[in-house]
CSV table of C-alpha atoms in Angstrom, one decimal:
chain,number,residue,atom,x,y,z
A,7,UNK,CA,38.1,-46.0,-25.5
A,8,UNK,CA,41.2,-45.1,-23.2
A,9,UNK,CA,40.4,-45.6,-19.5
A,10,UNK,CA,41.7,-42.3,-19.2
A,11,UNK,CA,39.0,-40.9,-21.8
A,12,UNK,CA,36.4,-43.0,-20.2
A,13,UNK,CA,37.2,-41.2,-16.8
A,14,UNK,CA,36.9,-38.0,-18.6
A,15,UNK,CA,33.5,-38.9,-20.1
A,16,UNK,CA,31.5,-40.2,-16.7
A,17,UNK,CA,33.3,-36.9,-15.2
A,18,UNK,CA,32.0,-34.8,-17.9
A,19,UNK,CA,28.6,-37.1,-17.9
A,20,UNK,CA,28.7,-36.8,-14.0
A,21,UNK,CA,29.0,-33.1,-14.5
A,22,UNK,CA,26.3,-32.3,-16.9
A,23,UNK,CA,23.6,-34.0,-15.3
A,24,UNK,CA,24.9,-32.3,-11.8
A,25,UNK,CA,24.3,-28.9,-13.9
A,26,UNK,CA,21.6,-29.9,-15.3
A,27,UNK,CA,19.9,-30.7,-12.4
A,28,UNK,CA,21.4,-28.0,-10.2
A,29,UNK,CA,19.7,-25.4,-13.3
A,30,UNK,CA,16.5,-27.3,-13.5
A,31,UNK,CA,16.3,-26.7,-9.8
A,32,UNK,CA,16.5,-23.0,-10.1
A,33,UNK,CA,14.1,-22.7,-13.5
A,34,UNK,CA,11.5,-24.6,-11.2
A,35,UNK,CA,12.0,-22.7,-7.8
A,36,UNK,CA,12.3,-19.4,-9.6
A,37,UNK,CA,8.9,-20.5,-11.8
A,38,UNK,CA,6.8,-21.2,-8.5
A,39,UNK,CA,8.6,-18.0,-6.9
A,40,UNK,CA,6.8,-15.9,-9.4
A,41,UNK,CA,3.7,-17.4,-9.7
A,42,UNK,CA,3.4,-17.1,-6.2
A,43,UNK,CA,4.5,-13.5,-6.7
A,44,UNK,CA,1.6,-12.5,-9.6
A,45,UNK,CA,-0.6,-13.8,-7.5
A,46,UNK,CA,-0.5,-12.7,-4.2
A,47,UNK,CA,0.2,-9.3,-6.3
A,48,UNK,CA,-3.0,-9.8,-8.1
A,49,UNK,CA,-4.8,-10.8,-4.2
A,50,UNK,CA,-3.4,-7.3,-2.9
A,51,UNK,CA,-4.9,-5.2,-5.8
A,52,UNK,CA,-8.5,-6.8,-6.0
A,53,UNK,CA,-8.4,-6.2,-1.7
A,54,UNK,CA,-7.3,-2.3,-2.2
A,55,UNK,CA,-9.6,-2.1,-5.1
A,56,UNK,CA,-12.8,-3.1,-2.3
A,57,UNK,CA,-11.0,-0.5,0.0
A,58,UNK,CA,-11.3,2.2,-2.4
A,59,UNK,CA,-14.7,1.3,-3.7
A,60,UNK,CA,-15.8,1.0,0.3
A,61,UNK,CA,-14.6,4.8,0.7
A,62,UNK,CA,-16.0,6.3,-2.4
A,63,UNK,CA,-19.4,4.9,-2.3
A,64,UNK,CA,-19.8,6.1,1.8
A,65,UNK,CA,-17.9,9.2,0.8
A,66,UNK,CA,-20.6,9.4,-2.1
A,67,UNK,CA,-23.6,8.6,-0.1
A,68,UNK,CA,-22.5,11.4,2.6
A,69,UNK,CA,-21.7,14.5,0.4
A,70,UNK,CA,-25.2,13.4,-0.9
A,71,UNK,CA,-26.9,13.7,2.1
A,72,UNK,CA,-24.9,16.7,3.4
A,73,UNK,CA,-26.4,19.1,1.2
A,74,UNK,CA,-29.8,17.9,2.7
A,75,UNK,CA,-28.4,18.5,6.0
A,76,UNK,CA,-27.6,22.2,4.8
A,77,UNK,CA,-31.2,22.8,3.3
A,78,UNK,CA,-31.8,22.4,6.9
A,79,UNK,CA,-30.1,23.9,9.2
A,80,UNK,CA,-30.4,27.3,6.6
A,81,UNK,CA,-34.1,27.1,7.1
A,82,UNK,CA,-35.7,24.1,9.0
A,83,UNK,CA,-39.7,25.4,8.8
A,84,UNK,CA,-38.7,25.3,4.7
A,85,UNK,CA,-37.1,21.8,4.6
A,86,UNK,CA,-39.7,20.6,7.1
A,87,UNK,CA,-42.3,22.2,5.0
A,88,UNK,CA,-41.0,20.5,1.4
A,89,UNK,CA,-39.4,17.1,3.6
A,90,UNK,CA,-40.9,15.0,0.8
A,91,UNK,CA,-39.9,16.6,-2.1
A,92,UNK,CA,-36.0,17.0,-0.9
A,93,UNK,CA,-35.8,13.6,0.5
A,94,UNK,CA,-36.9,12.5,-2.2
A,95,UNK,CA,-34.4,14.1,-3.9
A,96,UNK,CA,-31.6,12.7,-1.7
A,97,UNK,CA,-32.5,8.7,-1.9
A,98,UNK,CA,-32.8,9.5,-5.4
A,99,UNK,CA,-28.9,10.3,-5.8
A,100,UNK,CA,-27.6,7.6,-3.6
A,101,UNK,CA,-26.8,4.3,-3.8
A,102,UNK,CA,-26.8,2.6,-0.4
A,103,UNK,CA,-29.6,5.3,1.5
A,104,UNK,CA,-32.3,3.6,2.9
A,105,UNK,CA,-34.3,6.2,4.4
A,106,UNK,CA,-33.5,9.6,6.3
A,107,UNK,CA,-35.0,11.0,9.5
A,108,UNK,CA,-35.4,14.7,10.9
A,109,UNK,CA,-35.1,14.6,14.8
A,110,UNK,CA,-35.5,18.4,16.1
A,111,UNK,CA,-34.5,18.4,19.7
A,112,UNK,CA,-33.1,14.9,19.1
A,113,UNK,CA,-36.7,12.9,18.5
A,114,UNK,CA,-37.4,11.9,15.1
A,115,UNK,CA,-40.6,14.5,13.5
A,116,UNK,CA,-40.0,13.1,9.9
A,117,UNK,CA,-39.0,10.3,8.0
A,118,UNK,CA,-38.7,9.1,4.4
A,119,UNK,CA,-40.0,6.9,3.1
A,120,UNK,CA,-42.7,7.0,5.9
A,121,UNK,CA,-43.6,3.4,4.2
A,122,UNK,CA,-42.2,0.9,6.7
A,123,UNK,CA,-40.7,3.6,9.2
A,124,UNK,CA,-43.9,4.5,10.8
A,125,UNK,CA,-43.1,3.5,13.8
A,126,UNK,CA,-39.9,5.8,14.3
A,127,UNK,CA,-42.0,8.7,14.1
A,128,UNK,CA,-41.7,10.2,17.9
A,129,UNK,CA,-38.6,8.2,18.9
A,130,UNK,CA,-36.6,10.0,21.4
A,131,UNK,CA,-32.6,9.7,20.7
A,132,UNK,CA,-32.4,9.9,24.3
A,133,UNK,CA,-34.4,6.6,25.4
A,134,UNK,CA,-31.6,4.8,23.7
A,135,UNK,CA,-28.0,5.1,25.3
A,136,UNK,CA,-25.8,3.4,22.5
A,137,UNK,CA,-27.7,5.9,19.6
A,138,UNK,CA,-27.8,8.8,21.8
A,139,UNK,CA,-23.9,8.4,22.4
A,140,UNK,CA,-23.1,9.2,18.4
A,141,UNK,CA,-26.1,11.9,18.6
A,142,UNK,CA,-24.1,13.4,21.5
A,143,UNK,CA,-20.5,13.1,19.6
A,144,UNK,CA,-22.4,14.6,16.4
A,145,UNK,CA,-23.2,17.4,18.3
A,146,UNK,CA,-20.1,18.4,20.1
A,147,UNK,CA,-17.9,17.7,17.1
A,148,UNK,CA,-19.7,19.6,14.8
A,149,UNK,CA,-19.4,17.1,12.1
A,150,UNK,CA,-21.1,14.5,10.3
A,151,UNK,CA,-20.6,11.0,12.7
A,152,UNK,CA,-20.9,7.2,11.3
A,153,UNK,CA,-22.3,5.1,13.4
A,154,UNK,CA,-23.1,1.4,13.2
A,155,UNK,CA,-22.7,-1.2,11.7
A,156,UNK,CA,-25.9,-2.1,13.3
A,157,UNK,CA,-28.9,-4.5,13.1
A,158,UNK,CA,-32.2,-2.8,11.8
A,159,UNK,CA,-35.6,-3.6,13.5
A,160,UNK,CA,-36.9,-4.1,10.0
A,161,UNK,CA,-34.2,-6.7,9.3
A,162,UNK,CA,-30.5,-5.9,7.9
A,163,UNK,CA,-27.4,-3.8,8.9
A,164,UNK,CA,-26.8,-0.7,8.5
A,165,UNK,CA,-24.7,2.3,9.0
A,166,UNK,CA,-26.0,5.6,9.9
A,167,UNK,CA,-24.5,8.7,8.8
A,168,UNK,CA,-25.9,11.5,11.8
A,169,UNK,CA,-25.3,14.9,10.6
A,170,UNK,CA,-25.7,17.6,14.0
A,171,UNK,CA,-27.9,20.4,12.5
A,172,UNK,CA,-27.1,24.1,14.3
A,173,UNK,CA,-30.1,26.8,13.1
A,174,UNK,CA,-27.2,29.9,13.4
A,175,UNK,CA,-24.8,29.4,11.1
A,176,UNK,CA,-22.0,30.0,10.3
A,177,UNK,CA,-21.7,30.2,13.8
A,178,UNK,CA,-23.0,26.7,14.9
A,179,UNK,CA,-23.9,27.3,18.5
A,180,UNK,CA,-27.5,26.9,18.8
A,181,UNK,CA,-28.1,23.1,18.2
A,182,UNK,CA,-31.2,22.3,16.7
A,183,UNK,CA,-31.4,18.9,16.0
A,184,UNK,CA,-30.0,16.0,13.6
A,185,UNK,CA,-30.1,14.0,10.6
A,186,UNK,CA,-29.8,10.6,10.5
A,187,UNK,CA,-28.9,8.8,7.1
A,188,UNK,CA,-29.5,5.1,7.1
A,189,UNK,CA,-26.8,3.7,4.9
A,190,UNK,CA,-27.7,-0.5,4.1
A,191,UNK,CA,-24.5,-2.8,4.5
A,192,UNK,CA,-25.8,-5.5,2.6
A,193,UNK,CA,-25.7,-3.2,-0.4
A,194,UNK,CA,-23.0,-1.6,0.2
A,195,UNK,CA,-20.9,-4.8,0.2
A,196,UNK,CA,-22.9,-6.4,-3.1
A,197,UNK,CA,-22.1,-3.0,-4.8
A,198,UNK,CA,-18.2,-2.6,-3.9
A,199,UNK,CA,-18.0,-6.5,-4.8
A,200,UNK,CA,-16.6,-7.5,-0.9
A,201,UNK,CA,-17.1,-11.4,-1.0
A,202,UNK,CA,-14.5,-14.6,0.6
A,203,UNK,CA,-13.1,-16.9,-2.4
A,204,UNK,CA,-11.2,-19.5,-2.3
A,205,UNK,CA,-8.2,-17.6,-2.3
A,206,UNK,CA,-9.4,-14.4,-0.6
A,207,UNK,CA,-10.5,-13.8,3.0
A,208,UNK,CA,-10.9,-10.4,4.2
A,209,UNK,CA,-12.6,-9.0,7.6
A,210,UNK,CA,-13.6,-6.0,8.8
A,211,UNK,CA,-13.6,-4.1,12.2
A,212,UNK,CA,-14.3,-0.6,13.6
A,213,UNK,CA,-17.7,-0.3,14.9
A,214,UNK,CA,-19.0,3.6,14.9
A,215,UNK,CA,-15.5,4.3,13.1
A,216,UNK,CA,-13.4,3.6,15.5
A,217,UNK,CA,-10.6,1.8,13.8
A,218,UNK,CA,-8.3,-0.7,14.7
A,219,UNK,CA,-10.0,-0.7,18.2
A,220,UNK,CA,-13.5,-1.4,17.5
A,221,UNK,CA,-15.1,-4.6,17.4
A,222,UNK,CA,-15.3,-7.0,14.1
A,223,UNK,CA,-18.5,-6.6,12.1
A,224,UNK,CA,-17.6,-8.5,8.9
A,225,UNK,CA,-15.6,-11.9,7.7
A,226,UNK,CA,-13.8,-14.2,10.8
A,227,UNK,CA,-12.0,-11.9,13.5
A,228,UNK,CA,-9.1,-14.8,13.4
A,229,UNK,CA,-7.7,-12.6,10.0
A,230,UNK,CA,-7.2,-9.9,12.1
A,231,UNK,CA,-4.4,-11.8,14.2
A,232,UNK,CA,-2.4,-13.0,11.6
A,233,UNK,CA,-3.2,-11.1,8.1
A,234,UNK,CA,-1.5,-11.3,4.9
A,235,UNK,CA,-2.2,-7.4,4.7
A,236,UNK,CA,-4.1,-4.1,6.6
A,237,UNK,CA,-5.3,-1.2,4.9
A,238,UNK,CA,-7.5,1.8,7.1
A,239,UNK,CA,-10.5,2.7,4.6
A,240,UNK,CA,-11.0,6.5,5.7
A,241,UNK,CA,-14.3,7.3,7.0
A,242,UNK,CA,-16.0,11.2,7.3
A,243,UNK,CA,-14.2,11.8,10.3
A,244,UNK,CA,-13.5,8.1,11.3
A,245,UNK,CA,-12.1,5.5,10.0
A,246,UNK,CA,-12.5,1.1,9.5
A,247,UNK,CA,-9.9,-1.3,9.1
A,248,UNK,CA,-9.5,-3.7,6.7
A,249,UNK,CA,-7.7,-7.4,6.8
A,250,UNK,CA,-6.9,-9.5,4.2
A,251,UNK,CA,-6.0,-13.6,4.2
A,252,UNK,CA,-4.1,-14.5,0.8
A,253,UNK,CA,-4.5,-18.4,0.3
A,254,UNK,CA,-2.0,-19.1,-2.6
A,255,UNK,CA,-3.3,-21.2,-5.4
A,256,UNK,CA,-1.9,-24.9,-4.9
A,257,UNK,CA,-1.6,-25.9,-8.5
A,258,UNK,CA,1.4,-23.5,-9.0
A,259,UNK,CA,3.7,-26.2,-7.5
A,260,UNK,CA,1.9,-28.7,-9.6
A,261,UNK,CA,3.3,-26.5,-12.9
A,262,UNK,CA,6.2,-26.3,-11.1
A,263,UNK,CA,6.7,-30.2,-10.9
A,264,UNK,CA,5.5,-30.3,-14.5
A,265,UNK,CA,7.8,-28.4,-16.0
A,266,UNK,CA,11.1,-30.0,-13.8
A,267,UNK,CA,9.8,-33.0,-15.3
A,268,UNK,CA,9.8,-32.1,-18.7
A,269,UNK,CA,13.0,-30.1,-18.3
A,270,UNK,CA,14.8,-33.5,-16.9
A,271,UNK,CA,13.5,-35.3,-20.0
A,272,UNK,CA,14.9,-32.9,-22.3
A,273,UNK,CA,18.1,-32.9,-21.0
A,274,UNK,CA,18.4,-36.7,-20.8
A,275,UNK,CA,17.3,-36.5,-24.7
A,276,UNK,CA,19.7,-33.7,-25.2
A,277,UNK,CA,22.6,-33.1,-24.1
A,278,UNK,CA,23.6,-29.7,-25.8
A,279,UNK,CA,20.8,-28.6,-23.6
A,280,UNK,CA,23.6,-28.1,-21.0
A,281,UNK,CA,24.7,-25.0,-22.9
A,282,UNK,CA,21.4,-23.9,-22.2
A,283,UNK,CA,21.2,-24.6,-18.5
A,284,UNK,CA,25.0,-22.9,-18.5
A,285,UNK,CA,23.3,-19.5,-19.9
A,286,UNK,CA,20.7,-19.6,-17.7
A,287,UNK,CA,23.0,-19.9,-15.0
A,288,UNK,CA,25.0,-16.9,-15.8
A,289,UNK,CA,21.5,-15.1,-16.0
A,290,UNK,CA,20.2,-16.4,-12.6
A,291,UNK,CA,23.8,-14.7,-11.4
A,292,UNK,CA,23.1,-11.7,-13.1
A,293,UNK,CA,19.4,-11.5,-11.6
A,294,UNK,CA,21.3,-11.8,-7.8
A,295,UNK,CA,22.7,-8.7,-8.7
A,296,UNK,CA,19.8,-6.6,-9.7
A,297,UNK,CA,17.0,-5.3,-7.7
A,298,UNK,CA,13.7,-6.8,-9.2
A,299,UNK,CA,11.3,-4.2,-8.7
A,300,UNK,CA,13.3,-1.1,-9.6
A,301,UNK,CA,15.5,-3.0,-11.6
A,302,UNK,CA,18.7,-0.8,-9.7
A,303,UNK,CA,21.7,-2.4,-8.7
A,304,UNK,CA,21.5,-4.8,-5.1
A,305,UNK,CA,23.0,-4.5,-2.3
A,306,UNK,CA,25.0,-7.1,-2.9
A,307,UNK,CA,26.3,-5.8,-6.4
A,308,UNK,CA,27.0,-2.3,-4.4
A,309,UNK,CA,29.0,-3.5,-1.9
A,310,UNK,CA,31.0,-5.7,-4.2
A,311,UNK,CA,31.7,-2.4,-6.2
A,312,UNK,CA,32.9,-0.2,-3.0
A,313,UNK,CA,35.2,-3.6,-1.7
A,314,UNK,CA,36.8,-3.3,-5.2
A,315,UNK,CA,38.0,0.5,-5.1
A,316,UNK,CA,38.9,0.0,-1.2
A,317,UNK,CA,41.1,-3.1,-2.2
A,318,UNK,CA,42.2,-3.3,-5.4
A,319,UNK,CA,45.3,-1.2,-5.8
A,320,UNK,CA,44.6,-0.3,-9.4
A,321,UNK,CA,41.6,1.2,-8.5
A,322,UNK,CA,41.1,5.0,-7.6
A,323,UNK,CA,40.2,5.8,-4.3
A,324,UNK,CA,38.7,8.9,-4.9
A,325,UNK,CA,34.7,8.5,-4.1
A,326,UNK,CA,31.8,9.2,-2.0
A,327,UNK,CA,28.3,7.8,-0.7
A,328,UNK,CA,25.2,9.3,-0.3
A,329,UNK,CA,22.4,7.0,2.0
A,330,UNK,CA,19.0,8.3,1.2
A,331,UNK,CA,15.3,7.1,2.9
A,332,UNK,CA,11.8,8.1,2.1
A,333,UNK,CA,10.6,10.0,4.7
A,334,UNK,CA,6.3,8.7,5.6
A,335,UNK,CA,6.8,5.3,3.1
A,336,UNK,CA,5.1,3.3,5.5
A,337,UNK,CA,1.9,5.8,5.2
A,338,UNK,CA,2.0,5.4,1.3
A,339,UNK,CA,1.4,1.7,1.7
A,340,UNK,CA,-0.7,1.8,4.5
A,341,UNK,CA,-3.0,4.6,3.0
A,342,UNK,CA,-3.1,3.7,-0.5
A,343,UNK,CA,-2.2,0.1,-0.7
A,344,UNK,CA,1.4,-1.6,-1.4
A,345,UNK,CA,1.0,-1.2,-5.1
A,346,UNK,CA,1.5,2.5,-4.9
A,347,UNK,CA,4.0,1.9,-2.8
A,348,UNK,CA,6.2,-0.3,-5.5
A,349,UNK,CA,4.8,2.2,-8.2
A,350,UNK,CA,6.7,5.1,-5.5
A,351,UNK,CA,10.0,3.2,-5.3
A,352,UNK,CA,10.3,2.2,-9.3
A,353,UNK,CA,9.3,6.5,-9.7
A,354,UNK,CA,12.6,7.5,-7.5
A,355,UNK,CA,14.2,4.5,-8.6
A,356,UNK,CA,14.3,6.2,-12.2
A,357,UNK,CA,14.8,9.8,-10.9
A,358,UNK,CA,17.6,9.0,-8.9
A,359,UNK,CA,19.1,8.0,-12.2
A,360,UNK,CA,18.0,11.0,-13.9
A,361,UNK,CA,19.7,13.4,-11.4
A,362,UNK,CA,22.7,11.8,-11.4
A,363,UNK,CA,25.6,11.0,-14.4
A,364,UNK,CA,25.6,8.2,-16.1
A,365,UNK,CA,29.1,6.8,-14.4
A,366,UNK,CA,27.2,7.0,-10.5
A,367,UNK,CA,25.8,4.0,-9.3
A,368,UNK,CA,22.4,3.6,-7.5
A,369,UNK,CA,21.1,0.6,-5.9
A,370,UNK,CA,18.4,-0.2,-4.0
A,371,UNK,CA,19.4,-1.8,-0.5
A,372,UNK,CA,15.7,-2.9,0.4
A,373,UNK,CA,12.8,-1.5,1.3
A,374,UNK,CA,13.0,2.2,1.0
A,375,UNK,CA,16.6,2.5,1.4
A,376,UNK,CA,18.9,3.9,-1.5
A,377,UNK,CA,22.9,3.9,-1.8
A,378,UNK,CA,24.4,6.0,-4.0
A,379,UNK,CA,28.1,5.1,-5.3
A,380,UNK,CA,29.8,8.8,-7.1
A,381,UNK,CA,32.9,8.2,-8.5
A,382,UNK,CA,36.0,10.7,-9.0
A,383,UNK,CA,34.3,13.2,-6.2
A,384,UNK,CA,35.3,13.1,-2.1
A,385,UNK,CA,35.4,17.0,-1.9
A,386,UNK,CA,32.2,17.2,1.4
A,387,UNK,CA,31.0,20.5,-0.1
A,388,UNK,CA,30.8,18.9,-4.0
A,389,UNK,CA,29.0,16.1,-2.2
A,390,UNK,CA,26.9,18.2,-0.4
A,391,UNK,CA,25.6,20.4,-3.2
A,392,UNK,CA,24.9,17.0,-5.3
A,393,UNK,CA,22.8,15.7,-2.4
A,394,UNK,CA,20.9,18.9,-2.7
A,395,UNK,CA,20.6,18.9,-6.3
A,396,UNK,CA,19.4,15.1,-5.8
A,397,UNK,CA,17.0,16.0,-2.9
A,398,UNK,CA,15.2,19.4,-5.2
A,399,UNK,CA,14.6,17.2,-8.2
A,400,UNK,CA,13.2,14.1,-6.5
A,401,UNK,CA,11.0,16.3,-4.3
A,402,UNK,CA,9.6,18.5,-7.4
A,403,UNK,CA,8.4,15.2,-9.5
A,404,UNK,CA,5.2,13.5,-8.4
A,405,UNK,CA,4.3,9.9,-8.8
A,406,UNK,CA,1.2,10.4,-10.8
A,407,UNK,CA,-0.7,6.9,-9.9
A,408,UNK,CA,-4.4,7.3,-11.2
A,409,UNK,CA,-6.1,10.3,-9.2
A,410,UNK,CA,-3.3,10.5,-6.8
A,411,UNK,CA,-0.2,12.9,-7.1
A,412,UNK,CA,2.8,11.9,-4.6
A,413,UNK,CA,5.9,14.1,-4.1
A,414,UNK,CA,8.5,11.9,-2.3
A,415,UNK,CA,10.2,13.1,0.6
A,416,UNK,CA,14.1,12.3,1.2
A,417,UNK,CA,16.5,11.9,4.4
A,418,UNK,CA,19.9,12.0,2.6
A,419,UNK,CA,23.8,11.2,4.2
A,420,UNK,CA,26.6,11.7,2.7
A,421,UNK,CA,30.2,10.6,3.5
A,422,UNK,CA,33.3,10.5,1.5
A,423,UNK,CA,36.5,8.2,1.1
A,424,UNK,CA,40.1,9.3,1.5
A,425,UNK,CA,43.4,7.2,2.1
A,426,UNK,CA,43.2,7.5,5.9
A,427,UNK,CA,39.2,6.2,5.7
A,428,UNK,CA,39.6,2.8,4.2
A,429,UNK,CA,36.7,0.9,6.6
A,430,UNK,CA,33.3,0.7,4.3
A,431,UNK,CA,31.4,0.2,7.2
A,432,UNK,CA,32.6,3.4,8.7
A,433,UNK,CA,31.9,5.3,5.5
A,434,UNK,CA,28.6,3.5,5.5
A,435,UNK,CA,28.0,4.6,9.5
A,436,UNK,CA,29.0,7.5,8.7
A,437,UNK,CA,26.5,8.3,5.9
A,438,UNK,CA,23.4,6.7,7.9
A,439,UNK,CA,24.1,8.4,10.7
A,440,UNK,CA,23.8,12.2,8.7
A,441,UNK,CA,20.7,10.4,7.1
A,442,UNK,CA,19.3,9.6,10.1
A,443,UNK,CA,20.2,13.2,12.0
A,444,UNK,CA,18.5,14.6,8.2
A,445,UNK,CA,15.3,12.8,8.9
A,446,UNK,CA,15.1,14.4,12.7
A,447,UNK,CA,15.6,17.5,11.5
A,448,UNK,CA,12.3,16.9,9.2
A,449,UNK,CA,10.5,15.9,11.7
C-alpha cells in the first residue's frame, strides 16, 4: 500500500468514524429529545384531564342542587313541607353531596340526612364570621357562591355550594334565606382520579374560589412557585387554580446510552453503515427546516427563501409578506389546556395552506406567529384583498376538539417588495407593525 493511499485511508477512516460519531450523537440526543417530549406531553394531558373532571363533577353537583334551590324559593311552605322527599331526591343524583341544609333567615330549620347533622339544626349563619361572609356574598350577588375548602366537625373537607334563596321571583328582592350544599373533597378527588406519582405533582389553591390569590388547600404550595404548568378550573361564579410539577422519567437517558452504544458497535462492525449515518444527516438537515408541530416551513427555511429573491440576481423580485398572529392564544392554553392549543395551531396551520396557492409559502415562526411568502404579487391592494380572503376563511372554520368548537381570530400585516425596498427586515417591520396596528384595532 502507497503511503499516499495509506494517507487516504486513515483520512477516509478518520473521517467515517468522525461521521459516525458526529450522527450517532444526533440519533441519541434527538431519541432522549422526544422521549422527553411524549412524556411531558402525556404529563400535560392526564393534568388537564383532572382539570376537566374537577369542573364537570362540581358543575354536576351544582345544577343538581340548583333545581332544589328553585323548588324553594317558588314555594318554601311546599319544599319545607316535602324537605325529605326532594332532598332525598337531590343526594340521590349527585356524586360528591353530603348533606343539604335550609336556613330561612340565615339559621339552619332543616337538614338531610338529619342522621349525624343533628346538631346543625338552629345554627345561626351569623354566629360564625368566616360562613356568614359567603352567606353575605350569596346574597348580594344573587348567585350560587362556593365556599370552602373546609374542615367538617364531623371529620373531612368539604366545599359548600350556598345558593341565596329570594321568595319574589323573578324579581329577587325579598331575601328569604339559603341553601347550603355540602360538597366532600375527599370524594371529589378519589372520583376525578387527583393523586402525586412519581412523575406527577400537582397542587391546588383558591380557597372560597378565589383563584390565584387564595390560599393552598391541596398538594405542597412550593409547585406553585416554580410549575411545569397552570390551568384555572372554572368554578359557578369563581374559579381555583391548578399547578402541575412534571418529573421526567430518568431511564430515557439510560435508552438513550443504550442505543449510542449499540449504534457505535454497529458502525465499528460495519462500515457501510456510514451511508446510513450520511442519510440520516441529510434528514436531520431537512428536519431544521421544518416546523415540528405544524409540519410548515421554519423560520429559518423562510428567511433563507426571502435572502434568495433579495440577492440572487436570477431571481424575481416581485413578492410580498403577509405577518399574521392569533388574537386570545394565550386564553386557549390557559383555559383549555396546551393540547388544544397545538391541536389550534396544526388547524390554521392546514388552513392557511388551503386559502392560499400551492406556489405561496407558509411557515410557522414560533409560537402563534405565521409568515406568509406570495410570489409574483407586490400590487398593496392584490395583497390586501388576499389578506382578507385569508382572514374570512380562517375565521369561518372551527377547530372542532371534542365538545369544544374554536374559531380562530387573526391580526394580519402585509408589506410588499419593489427594487427601491431591498432591506428584509424593513419589509418584515413593516408587515409587523400593520399586524400589530390590526390587532389594536380588534381590541
Amino acid at each position: 500500500m502507497s503511503v499516499k493511499r495509506l494517507y487516504l485511508y486513515i483520512f477516509a477512516s478518520l473521517a467515517y468514524f468522525c461521521l459516525a460519531g458526529f450522527g450517532i450523537h444526533l440519533l441519541t440526543s434527538a431519541y432522549y429529545e422526544k422521549q422527553k417530549a411524549e412524556s411531558e406531553q402525556h404529563l400535560r394531558e392526564q393534568t388537564a384531564l383532572v382539570r376537566n373532571k374537577i369542573e364537570t363533577t362540581i358543575f354536576k353537583d351544582v345544577f343538581a342542587a340548583e333545581s332544589l334551590a328553585t323548588v324553594v324559593a317558588l314555594n318554601p311552605e311546599l319544599a319545607i313541607a316535602n324537605w325529605h322527599t326532594i332532598a332525598a331526591k337531590t343526594l340521590e343524583q349527585s356524586q360528591l353531596v353530603r348533606n343539604l341544609g335550609l336556613a330561612p333567615n340565615d339559621t339552619i330549620s332543616h337538614v338531610f340526612p338529619l342522621e349525624g347533622n343533628q346538631r346543625a339544626i338552629g345554627f345561626n349563619f351569623k354566629s360564625s364570621p368566616k360562613q356568614y361572609a359567603t352567606v353575605v356574598k350569596a346574597r348580594q350577588s344573587k348567585k350560587v357562591v362556593i365556599a370552602g375548602p373546609l374542615e367538617l366537625v364531623q371529620g373531612g373537607q368539604a366545599i359548600i355550594a350556598r345558593f341565596p334563596l329570594f321568595d319574589d321571583y323573578p324579581v329577587n328582592a325579598h331575601y328569604w334565606g339559603t341553601l347550603s350544599v355540602v360538597m366532600d373533597l375527599a370524594t371529589l378527588y378519589k372520583q376525578v382520579g387527583i393523586k402525586d406519582t412519581e412523575h406527577l405533582h400537582i397542587a391546588l389553591r383558591g380557597v372560597n374560589a378565589s383563584g390565584a390569590e387564595g390560599k393552598v388547600f391541596y398538594g405542597d404550595a412550593s409547585i406553585f412557585s416554580n410549575p411545569d404548568s397552570t390551568s384555572t378550573i372554572q368554578l359557578p361564579n369563581g374559579r381555583w387554580q391548578l399547578a402541575a410539577h412534571y418529573s421526567i422519567p430518568s431511564n430515557h437517558g439510560d435508552n438513550a446510552q443504550l442505543l449510542g452504544a449499540i449504534s457505535i458497535a454497529a458502525a465499528i462492525i460495519l462500515y457501510f453503515s456510514v451511508a446510513i449515518l450520511v442519510r440520516a444527516y441529510h434528514l436531520t438537515k431537512t428536519m431544521s427546516l421544518q416546523d415540528e408541530l405544524t409540519k410548515l416551513a421554519n423560520r429559518r427555511y423562510i428567511m433563507q427563501r426571502l435572502n434568495a429573491l433579495v440577492n440572487d440576481p436570477q431571481q424575481e423580485k416581485k413578492f410580498a409578506i403577509i405577518s399574521i398572529d392569533l388574537n386570545e392564544f394565550k386564553q386557549v392554553n390557559d383555559n383549555f389546556g396546551h393540547a388544544v392549543g397545538d391541536a389550534l395551531l396544526v388547524h390554521v396551520a392546514r388552513e392557511l395552506e388551503t386559502a392560499l396557492r400551492d406556489a405561496d409559502v407558509v411557515a410557522r415562526l414560533g409560537g402563534d406567529e405565521f409568515l406568509v411568502l406570495l410570489y409574483r404579487i407586490n400590487d398593496p391592494d392584490t395583497v390586501a384583498q388576499i389578506v382578507e380572503k385569508v382572514r374570512r376563511h380562517i375565521e369561518s372554520t372551527p377547530l372542532a376538539h371534542g365538545d369544544l368548537f374554536i374559531y380562530p381570530s387573526l391580526s394580519c400585516g402585509y408589506s410588499c417588495h419593489t427594487e427601491q425596498t431591498l432591506d428584509i427586515e424593513a419589509l418584515l417591520n413593516e408587515a409587523d407593525k400593520r399586524m400589530y396596528s390590526d390587532k389594536a384595532q380588534q381590541k
